[in-house]
CSV table of C-alpha atoms in Angstrom, one decimal:
chain,number,residue,atom,x,y,z
X,292,GLY,CA,15.1,-8.6,5.5
X,293,ASN,CA,11.7,-7.1,6.0
X,294,SER,CA,8.6,-9.0,5.0
X,295,VAL,CA,5.0,-9.6,5.9
X,296,THR,CA,3.2,-12.9,5.7
X,297,GLN,CA,-0.6,-13.0,5.6
X,298,MET,CA,-3.1,-15.7,6.0
X,299,GLU,CA,-4.1,-16.8,2.5
X,300,GLY,CA,-7.7,-16.3,1.3
X,301,PRO,CA,-10.2,-16.1,0.1
X,302,VAL,CA,-12.2,-16.1,3.3
X,303,THR,CA,-16.0,-16.5,3.3
X,304,LEU,CA,-18.0,-15.9,6.4
X,305,SER,CA,-21.6,-15.5,7.3
X,306,GLU,CA,-22.8,-12.2,8.7
X,307,GLU,CA,-22.2,-11.8,12.5
X,308,ALA,CA,-19.4,-14.4,12.4
X,309,PHE,CA,-16.1,-13.8,14.2
X,310,LEU,CA,-13.2,-12.8,11.9
X,311,THR,CA,-9.4,-13.4,12.4
X,312,ILE,CA,-6.9,-12.6,9.6
X,313,ASN,CA,-3.4,-13.7,10.6
X,314,CYS,CA,-0.4,-11.5,10.0
X,315,THR,CA,3.2,-12.2,11.0
X,316,TYR,CA,6.2,-10.1,10.1
X,317,THR,CA,10.0,-10.1,9.9
X,318,ALA,CA,11.8,-6.9,10.5
X,319,THR,CA,15.0,-5.4,11.8
X,320,GLY,CA,14.5,-2.8,14.4
X,321,TYR,CA,11.1,-1.8,15.7
X,322,PRO,CA,8.6,-1.4,12.9
X,323,SER,CA,5.2,0.3,12.9
X,324,LEU,CA,2.4,-2.0,11.8
X,325,PHE,CA,-0.7,-1.2,9.7
X,326,TRP,CA,-3.8,-2.8,8.3
X,327,TYR,CA,-5.2,-1.3,5.1
X,328,VAL,CA,-8.5,-2.2,3.5
X,329,GLN,CA,-9.5,-2.1,-0.2
X,330,TYR,CA,-13.2,-2.1,-0.8
X,331,PRO,CA,-14.4,-3.1,-4.3
X,332,GLY,CA,-13.6,-0.4,-6.8
X,333,GLU,CA,-11.8,1.8,-4.3
X,334,GLY,CA,-8.3,2.6,-3.3
X,335,LEU,CA,-6.4,1.5,-0.2
X,336,GLN,CA,-7.6,3.0,3.0
X,337,LEU,CA,-6.0,2.9,6.4
X,338,LEU,CA,-8.0,0.7,8.8
X,339,LEU,CA,-5.8,0.8,11.9
X,340,LYS,CA,-2.2,1.0,13.0
X,341,ALA,CA,0.1,0.4,16.0
X,342,THR,CA,3.5,1.9,16.4
X,343,LYS,CA,5.0,0.1,19.3
X,344,ALA,CA,4.9,-3.3,21.0
X,345,ASP,CA,1.6,-4.1,22.9
X,346,ASP,CA,-0.2,-1.2,21.3
X,347,LYS,CA,-3.7,-2.0,20.1
X,348,GLY,CA,-5.1,-0.4,17.0
X,349,SER,CA,-8.8,-0.2,16.6
X,350,ASN,CA,-11.4,1.2,14.1
X,351,LYS,CA,-14.9,0.3,12.9
X,352,GLY,CA,-15.0,-2.7,15.3
X,353,PHE,CA,-11.7,-4.1,14.0
X,354,GLU,CA,-8.8,-4.6,16.4
X,355,ALA,CA,-5.2,-5.7,16.1
X,356,THR,CA,-2.5,-5.9,18.8
X,357,TYR,CA,1.2,-5.5,18.1
X,358,ARG,CA,2.8,-8.6,19.6
X,359,LYS,CA,6.6,-8.4,19.5
X,360,GLU,CA,7.2,-11.8,21.2
X,361,THR,CA,5.3,-13.5,18.4
X,362,THR,CA,6.0,-10.9,15.7
X,363,SER,CA,2.3,-10.8,14.9
X,364,PHE,CA,-0.4,-8.3,14.2
X,365,HIS,CA,-3.6,-10.4,13.7
X,366,LEU,CA,-6.8,-8.6,12.6
X,367,GLU,CA,-10.0,-9.4,14.5
X,368,LYS,CA,-13.6,-8.4,14.5
X,369,GLY,CA,-16.3,-9.9,16.7
X,370,SER,CA,-19.2,-9.7,14.3
X,371,VAL,CA,-18.7,-9.0,10.6
X,372,GLN,CA,-21.1,-7.4,8.3
X,373,VAL,CA,-21.7,-7.7,4.5
X,374,SER,CA,-20.2,-4.2,4.2
X,375,ASP,CA,-16.9,-5.6,5.5
X,376,SER,CA,-16.4,-7.5,2.3
X,377,ALA,CA,-13.0,-6.3,0.9
X,378,VAL,CA,-9.4,-7.2,0.6
X,379,TYR,CA,-7.3,-6.6,3.7
X,380,PHE,CA,-3.5,-5.9,3.6
X,381,CYS,CA,-1.1,-6.0,6.5
X,382,ALA,CA,1.9,-3.8,6.2
X,383,LEU,CA,5.0,-2.7,8.1
X,384,SER,CA,7.2,0.3,8.1
X,385,GLY,CA,10.3,0.6,10.3
X,386,ALA,CA,13.3,2.6,11.2
X,387,ASN,CA,15.5,0.4,9.1
X,388,THR,CA,13.2,0.2,6.0
X,389,GLY,CA,13.5,3.8,5.1
X,390,ASN,CA,10.0,5.1,4.8
X,391,GLN,CA,8.6,2.5,2.5
X,392,PHE,CA,5.9,0.1,3.4
X,393,TYR,CA,6.2,-3.6,3.1
X,394,PHE,CA,2.8,-5.2,2.3
X,395,GLY,CA,1.5,-8.7,2.6
X,396,THR,CA,-0.3,-10.3,-0.4
X,397,GLY,CA,-3.7,-9.4,0.9
X,398,THR,CA,-6.6,-11.5,2.2
X,399,SER,CA,-10.0,-11.3,0.4
X,400,LEU,CA,-13.0,-11.4,2.7
X,401,THR,CA,-16.5,-12.1,1.5
X,402,VAL,CA,-19.4,-11.8,4.1
X,403,ILE,CA,-22.6,-13.4,3.0
X,404,PRO,CA,-26.0,-12.5,4.5
S,1,GLY,CA,-8.4,18.2,-3.2
S,2,ALA,CA,-9.4,16.1,-0.3
S,3,GLY,CA,-7.3,13.1,-1.2
S,4,VAL,CA,-4.5,11.8,-3.4
S,5,SER,CA,-5.5,11.9,-7.1
S,6,GLN,CA,-3.9,10.0,-10.0
S,7,THR,CA,-4.3,10.4,-13.7
S,8,PRO,CA,-5.1,8.7,-15.9
S,9,SER,CA,-7.2,6.1,-14.2
S,10,ASN,CA,-6.5,3.7,-17.0
S,11,LYS,CA,-3.8,3.6,-19.6
S,12,VAL,CA,-3.5,1.2,-22.5
S,13,THR,CA,-0.3,1.4,-24.6
S,14,GLU,CA,1.7,-0.7,-27.0
S,15,LYS,CA,5.0,-2.5,-26.2
S,16,GLY,CA,7.9,-0.1,-26.7
S,17,LYS,CA,5.9,3.1,-26.1
S,18,TYR,CA,6.6,5.8,-23.5
S,19,VAL,CA,4.1,6.5,-20.7
S,20,GLU,CA,3.7,9.1,-18.0
S,21,LEU,CA,1.6,8.6,-14.9
S,22,ARG,CA,0.7,11.6,-12.7
S,23,CYS,CA,0.1,11.9,-9.0
S,24,ASP,CA,-1.3,14.9,-7.1
S,25,PRO,CA,-0.7,14.4,-3.4
S,26,ILE,CA,-2.7,15.8,-0.5
S,27,SER,CA,-2.0,19.5,-0.1
S,28,GLY,CA,0.8,20.1,2.4
S,29,HIS,CA,2.1,16.5,2.4
S,30,THR,CA,5.9,16.6,2.1
S,31,ALA,CA,6.5,12.9,1.5
S,32,LEU,CA,5.3,11.1,-1.7
S,33,TYR,CA,5.6,7.4,-2.6
S,34,TRP,CA,5.1,5.3,-5.7
S,35,TYR,CA,4.1,1.6,-5.5
S,36,ARG,CA,3.3,-1.0,-8.1
S,37,GLN,CA,0.6,-3.6,-7.5
S,38,SER,CA,0.3,-6.7,-9.6
S,39,LEU,CA,-2.8,-8.9,-9.7
S,40,GLY,CA,-3.3,-10.8,-6.5
S,41,GLN,CA,-0.3,-9.2,-4.8
S,42,GLY,CA,0.3,-6.4,-2.3
S,43,PRO,CA,1.8,-3.1,-3.4
S,44,GLU,CA,5.5,-3.1,-3.9
S,45,PHE,CA,7.6,0.0,-3.3
S,46,LEU,CA,9.2,1.9,-6.2
S,47,ILE,CA,10.4,5.3,-5.0
S,48,TYR,CA,10.0,7.8,-2.3
S,49,PHE,CA,10.3,11.6,-2.4
S,50,GLN,CA,10.9,14.0,0.4
S,51,GLY,CA,10.2,17.4,-1.0
S,52,THR,CA,11.7,17.6,-4.5
S,53,GLY,CA,14.3,15.0,-4.2
S,54,ALA,CA,14.1,11.2,-4.5
S,55,ALA,CA,15.2,10.1,-1.1
S,56,ASP,CA,15.0,6.4,-1.9
S,57,ASP,CA,14.7,4.9,-5.4
S,58,SER,CA,15.8,1.4,-4.5
S,59,GLY,CA,12.5,-0.1,-5.7
S,60,LEU,CA,12.7,1.0,-9.3
S,61,PRO,CA,13.1,-2.2,-11.3
S,62,ASN,CA,15.5,-0.9,-14.0
S,63,ASP,CA,16.5,2.3,-15.7
S,64,ARG,CA,13.4,2.4,-17.9
S,65,PHE,CA,11.6,3.7,-14.8
S,66,PHE,CA,12.1,7.3,-13.7
S,67,ALA,CA,10.1,9.7,-11.5
S,68,VAL,CA,10.2,13.4,-10.8
S,69,ARG,CA,8.7,15.9,-8.4
S,70,PRO,CA,10.1,19.2,-9.5
S,71,GLU,CA,8.1,21.5,-7.3
S,72,GLY,CA,7.7,19.3,-4.3
S,73,SER,CA,4.0,18.6,-5.0
S,74,VAL,CA,2.8,16.8,-8.2
S,75,SER,CA,4.9,13.8,-9.2
S,76,THR,CA,5.2,12.0,-12.6
S,77,LEU,CA,6.3,8.4,-13.0
S,78,LYS,CA,7.8,7.9,-16.4
S,79,ILE,CA,8.3,4.5,-18.1
S,80,GLN,CA,10.3,4.2,-21.3
S,81,ARG,CA,10.1,1.4,-23.8
S,82,THR,CA,7.3,-0.3,-22.0
S,83,GLU,CA,7.1,-4.1,-21.8
S,84,ARG,CA,4.2,-6.4,-21.2
S,85,GLY,CA,5.6,-7.2,-17.7
S,86,ASP,CA,5.0,-3.5,-16.8
S,87,SER,CA,1.3,-4.1,-16.8
S,88,ALA,CA,0.1,-3.4,-13.2
S,89,VAL,CA,-1.7,-0.9,-11.1
S,90,TYR,CA,0.6,2.0,-10.2
S,91,LEU,CA,-0.3,3.5,-6.8
S,92,CYS,CA,0.8,6.9,-5.4
S,93,ALA,CA,0.7,7.7,-1.7
S,94,SER,CA,1.5,10.7,0.4
S,95,SER,CA,2.2,11.4,4.1
S,96,LEU,CA,2.3,14.7,6.0
S,97,ARG,CA,5.9,14.1,6.9
S,98,PRO,CA,8.4,11.3,6.5
S,99,GLY,CA,8.7,8.7,9.2
S,100,SER,CA,7.9,5.0,9.9
S,101,GLN,CA,4.9,5.9,12.1
S,102,GLU,CA,3.3,8.1,9.5
S,103,THR,CA,0.1,7.0,7.8
S,104,GLN,CA,0.4,6.9,4.0
S,105,TYR,CA,-2.7,8.0,2.1
S,106,PHE,CA,-3.2,6.2,-1.2
S,107,GLY,CA,-4.7,7.3,-4.4
S,108,PRO,CA,-7.0,5.2,-6.6
S,109,GLY,CA,-4.2,4.1,-8.8
S,110,THR,CA,-3.5,4.1,-12.6
S,111,ARG,CA,-4.1,0.7,-14.2
S,112,LEU,CA,-1.5,0.3,-17.0
S,113,LEU,CA,-1.9,-2.3,-19.7
S,114,VAL,CA,0.9,-2.9,-22.1
S,115,LEU,CA,-0.2,-4.8,-25.2
């Protein structure tokens, strides 16, 4: 079946620290991979995506590389800011999943000054 | 509007009552999705519309749940005989066209509480 496994939180980092949030997936076929972010009191927003193996998605200093050999799509940022405090969701959508997204459980990040 | 809108933002009802949740997608988006998000979990798929028809309703938990999109734009999720376990945030999303590579744009959600 199709599923996404995310690193459990919550994660607390100091400002300017390096961030990694792990995401691995199980899917049939060749899925597209997404990271969504949910800031406090707001709805889900697309952060970045990659649609084929070895693609790198990037936005707002965040990056994630689609690794087919390890079935992973880890989210990284070199220097986090207080404003990055949010819940991050990894998701997949693939040719064999219809058009629905499969989401991980989310990872809560708090960045302290 | 600029984004996906959902009404109401909050709904409190009593067990056994009927509720309707509305979604207004981004103008021109042909695909519309409903998800349900329980506390501490990621969104779970309920149903997907392409145009007016439900192309995939495999995520609807039982026959108390039903959704329509009669004119290919606004959609309504209907829940009959609500149960306490239906309490969750119901999310609507839309995409310009169907396809696994398409970004889905999410609304702010309707928080449903069944007492």
